[in-house]
Steps between C-alpha positions, in 0.01 A plus 500: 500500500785739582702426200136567310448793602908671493475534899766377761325355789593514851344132728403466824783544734676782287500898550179674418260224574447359122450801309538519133851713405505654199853491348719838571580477113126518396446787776791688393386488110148599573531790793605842533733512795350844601146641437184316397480217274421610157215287284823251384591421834158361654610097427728263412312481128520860409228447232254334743233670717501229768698378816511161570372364813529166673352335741573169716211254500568311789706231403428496129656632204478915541278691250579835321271762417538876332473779731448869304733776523242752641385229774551596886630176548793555189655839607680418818651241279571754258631751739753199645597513118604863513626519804767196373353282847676112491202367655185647304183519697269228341190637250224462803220701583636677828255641695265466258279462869537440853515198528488159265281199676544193396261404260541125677611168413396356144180385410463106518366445146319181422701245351430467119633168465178316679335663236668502205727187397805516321351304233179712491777795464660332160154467367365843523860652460522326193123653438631878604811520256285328231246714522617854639873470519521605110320823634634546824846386462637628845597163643762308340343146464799282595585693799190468621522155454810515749383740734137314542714169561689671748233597715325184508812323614588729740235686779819699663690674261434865466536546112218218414280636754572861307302320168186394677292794364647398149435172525117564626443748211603239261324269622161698555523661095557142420226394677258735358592450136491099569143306402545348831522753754716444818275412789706763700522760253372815707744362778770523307449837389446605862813378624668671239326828634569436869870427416542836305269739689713366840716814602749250605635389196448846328777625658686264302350626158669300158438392206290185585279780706463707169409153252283368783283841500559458115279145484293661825367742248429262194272294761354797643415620134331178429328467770426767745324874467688808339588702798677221662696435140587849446621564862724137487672643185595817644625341843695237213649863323609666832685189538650549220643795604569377830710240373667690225386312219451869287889527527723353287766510732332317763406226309847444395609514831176282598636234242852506613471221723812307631583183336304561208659575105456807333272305248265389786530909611393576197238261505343605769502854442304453173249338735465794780482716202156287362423483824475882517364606203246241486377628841496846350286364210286347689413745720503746222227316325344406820480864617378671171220268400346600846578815463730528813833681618797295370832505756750661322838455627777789459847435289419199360808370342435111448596419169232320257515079558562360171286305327530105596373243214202327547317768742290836503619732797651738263212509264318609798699672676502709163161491474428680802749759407250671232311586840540862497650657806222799550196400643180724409439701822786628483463576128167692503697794634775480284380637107899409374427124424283391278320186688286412232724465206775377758305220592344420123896461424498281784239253360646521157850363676303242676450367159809484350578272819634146391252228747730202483265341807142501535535695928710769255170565242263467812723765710542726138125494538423617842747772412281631162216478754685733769574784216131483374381530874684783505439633158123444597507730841698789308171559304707519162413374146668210441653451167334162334845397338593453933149347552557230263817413652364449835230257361800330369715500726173392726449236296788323479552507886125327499659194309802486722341489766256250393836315388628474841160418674489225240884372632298550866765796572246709653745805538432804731326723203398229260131502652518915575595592152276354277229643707668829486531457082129448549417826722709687262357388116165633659641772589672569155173393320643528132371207232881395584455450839122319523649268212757364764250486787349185433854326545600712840162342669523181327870466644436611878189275470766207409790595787188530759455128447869436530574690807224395735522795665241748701677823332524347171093397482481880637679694258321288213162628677588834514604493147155377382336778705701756318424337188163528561485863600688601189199313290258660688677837391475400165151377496394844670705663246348299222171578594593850507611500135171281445261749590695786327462332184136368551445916556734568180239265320220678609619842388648395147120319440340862617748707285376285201126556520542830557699508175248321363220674609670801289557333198130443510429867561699601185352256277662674206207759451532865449354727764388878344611659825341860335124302475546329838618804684394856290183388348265528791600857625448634111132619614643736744747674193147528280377705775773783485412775293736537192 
């Protein structure tokens, strides 16, 4: 860990009662010897924003976290810098109170081998990274494979206890995407909860803590109410941060471990990198197809994972990044962007979008939906050219997700989306859209049937009912346009006897106008004398 991290480590039993020593040569090429510290000299890494910080975890492997520069608990550290101290005071939050009670021993968890087999683990593992591994590839499979083996040989040693969460996540998504559900399904998920909500072992935050919020998430988004999803995927971003998984630096230095190669380093850090973005995207998506605050976290520097053959998380990690970054409250008051035609762009880039997996045209989807949503409550005239691509792209996330129904990979949004597609072609209501309606219903009617489920029979209700309202529109309307053109008919049949009626009176006959009008007064002109 020392030799990780470029300290020299005093032990028990030496001077200055184990603290971390930063080498007088590092000190000495990063200080001032007199004055203030200038913006160079505030680490080790002059081009990083963070101080590292370790902790002891009573009697297992220490963990390191990022500390920011403008924390209370960095600048004492930071003035030790300047002020060239051999033993620097450690980044801690002093006397950030009082007084720090002990938040008590650790939580006895329930054991999750009486209720979950090591052979029931293979099967629904294998199940997980079949299934939602090409998706979500945080977890490398074979280490997995090691680490799960590990714990269920050993019920002592620190590090396998440290994937329990993991392996309960795993097992639960595995479980709810198997035709067989576990028996012990919703206690697996629990103790997965209980473990990471426990403020025990969250003072010893890593990266199994961020992947097992990761999979905490994906369960809660499959099977639990929005509120509860949306605030899990912020607590899973702050511990992002917490961890340092934003910063480059710290997940090099995360996957410098001793006795490993650089190729396994490198390894690894491709992984915390997925593991990071894919959180982002995640909660990105999560976040602005409920309309809700997404975390952002400052000075991200966490390079892009590359792409690994055979799975998605780049697609959709790219995917969410056509999200725009404004949200629309904040626009109204701002005249300088052009939200409309930013977000009609938007939808005309969600096309172009390659779908090389059916969850990629099903997620493309729910994103066209979002931008009409919001193209819909800015009042504004939408161009037809961008309505026609929505019904597209609306359409082909209707057979995707009928696709993966049929495969019995009843994702997250498979069920939500083509209900959405439907709420939204009535919406549209172009000769486009209603063409493409009979499919949408016909499809939720079909994954209804497949997914047995109370929410599933609901939505497909709902839908029915708002079919049915928009044909009662159109039969009011069509009686409206009825009885203007029975009324039409009634007035073009009067205007033609009328015009009859003076054809009649013409007759073709010449009227001596003189005779009819002069004639009878010619009496009274006889009378006048001449």
């Amino acid at each position: 860990m020392c030799t990780s991290y470029e300290y020299r480590c005093r032990y028990n039993g030496e001077a200055g009662d184990g603290l971390r020593e930063v080498s007088r040569s590092n000190i000495g090429s990063h200080t001032q010897r007199r004055g203030r510290p200038n913006r160079s000299t505030l680490s080790a890494d002059s081009d990083s924003t963070r101080v590292l910080q370790e902790r002891e975890d009573h009697g297992s492997s220490s963990t390191a976290t990022g500390v920011e520069f403008a924390s209370t608990m960095a600048f004492p550290h930071l003035l030790g810098i300047s002020l060239d101290a051999f033993d620097l005071p450690r980044p801690q939050s002093f006397a950030h109170n009082s007084e720090t009670r002990r938040e008590g021993p650790e939580q006895r968890h329930p054991n999750l081998r009486t209720i979950l087999t090591e052979k029931q683990l293979q099967h629904l593992s294998a199940i997980y990274f079949g299934t939602i591994g090409p998706i979500a590839n945080i977890i490398d499979k074979d280490h997995f494979a090691r680490r799960s083996q590990d714990y269920y040989q050993s019920s002592t040693d620190p590090r396998s206890l440290a994937c329990a969460p993991v392996v309960a996540g795993v097992a639960a998504l595995g479980s709810f995407l198997s035709p067989a559900r576990h028996p012990h399904e919703s206690e697996m998920a629990q103790h997965a909860k209980v473990v990471l909500e426990d403020p025990s072992p969250a003072r010893r935050l890593d990266t199994d803590h961020v992947a097992a919020w990761a999979l905490r998430v994906l369960y809660l988004r499959a099977t639990t109410r929005l509120d509860i999803v949306w605030l899990a995927s912020c607590t899973l971003m702050h511990i992002c941060e917490v961890v340092g998984l934003h910063d480059e630096k710290m997940i090099r230095k995360i996957a410098s471990r001793d006795g490993t190669t650089p190729a396994q380093q490198d390894e690894e850090a491709e992984r915390l990198r997925r593991l990071f973005w894919f959180s982002w995207a995640g909660h990105k998506v999560m976040a602005y197809e409920y309309d809700r605050s997404a975390v952002q976290i400052r000075r991200t520097t966490c390079r892009p994972a590359k792409p690994v053959y055979g799975t998605i998380t780049n697609q959709f990690i790219e995917l969410a990044q056509i999200i725009p970054q404004y949200d629309l409250t904040a626009i109204e008051e701002d005249d300088t962007i052009d939200t409309s035609s930013d977000l009609c762009m938007r939808v005309r880039e969600l096309r172009e979008f390659p779908t090389a997996h059916p969850f990629l045209a099903v997620t493309k989807a729910d994103l066209a939906f979002c931008f009409y949503r919001r193209l819909y409550h800015l009042g504004v005239c939408i161009p037809a050219s961008v309505l026609d691509l929505i019904v597209d792209i609306g359409h082909e996330g209707v057979i995707a997700a009928a696709q993966l129904a049929g495969k019995g990979r009843v994702f997250w949004n498979v069920i939500g989306s083509v209900f959405h597609c439907i709420s939204v072609l009535l919406a549209i209501d172009t000769p486009a859209a209603m063409a493409h309606l009979p499919v949408a219903v016909g499809r939720l009617e079909d994954i209804s049937k497949v997914a047995h489920a109370h929410l599933a029979r609901e939505a497909l209700s709902m839908a029915k009912h708002l079919l049915s309202l928009k044909m009662a529109r159109k039969r009011a309307e069509l009686a409206q346009l009825e009885s203007i053109g029975a009324s039409a008919q009634m007035t073009a049949a009067g205007t033609s006897v009328d015009a009859a009626h003076a054809d009649n009176l013409d007759m073709g006959l010449d009227v001596d106008w003189d005779q009819f009008l002069v004639e009878p007064y010619l009496w009274m002109l006889d009378s006048v004398p001449r």
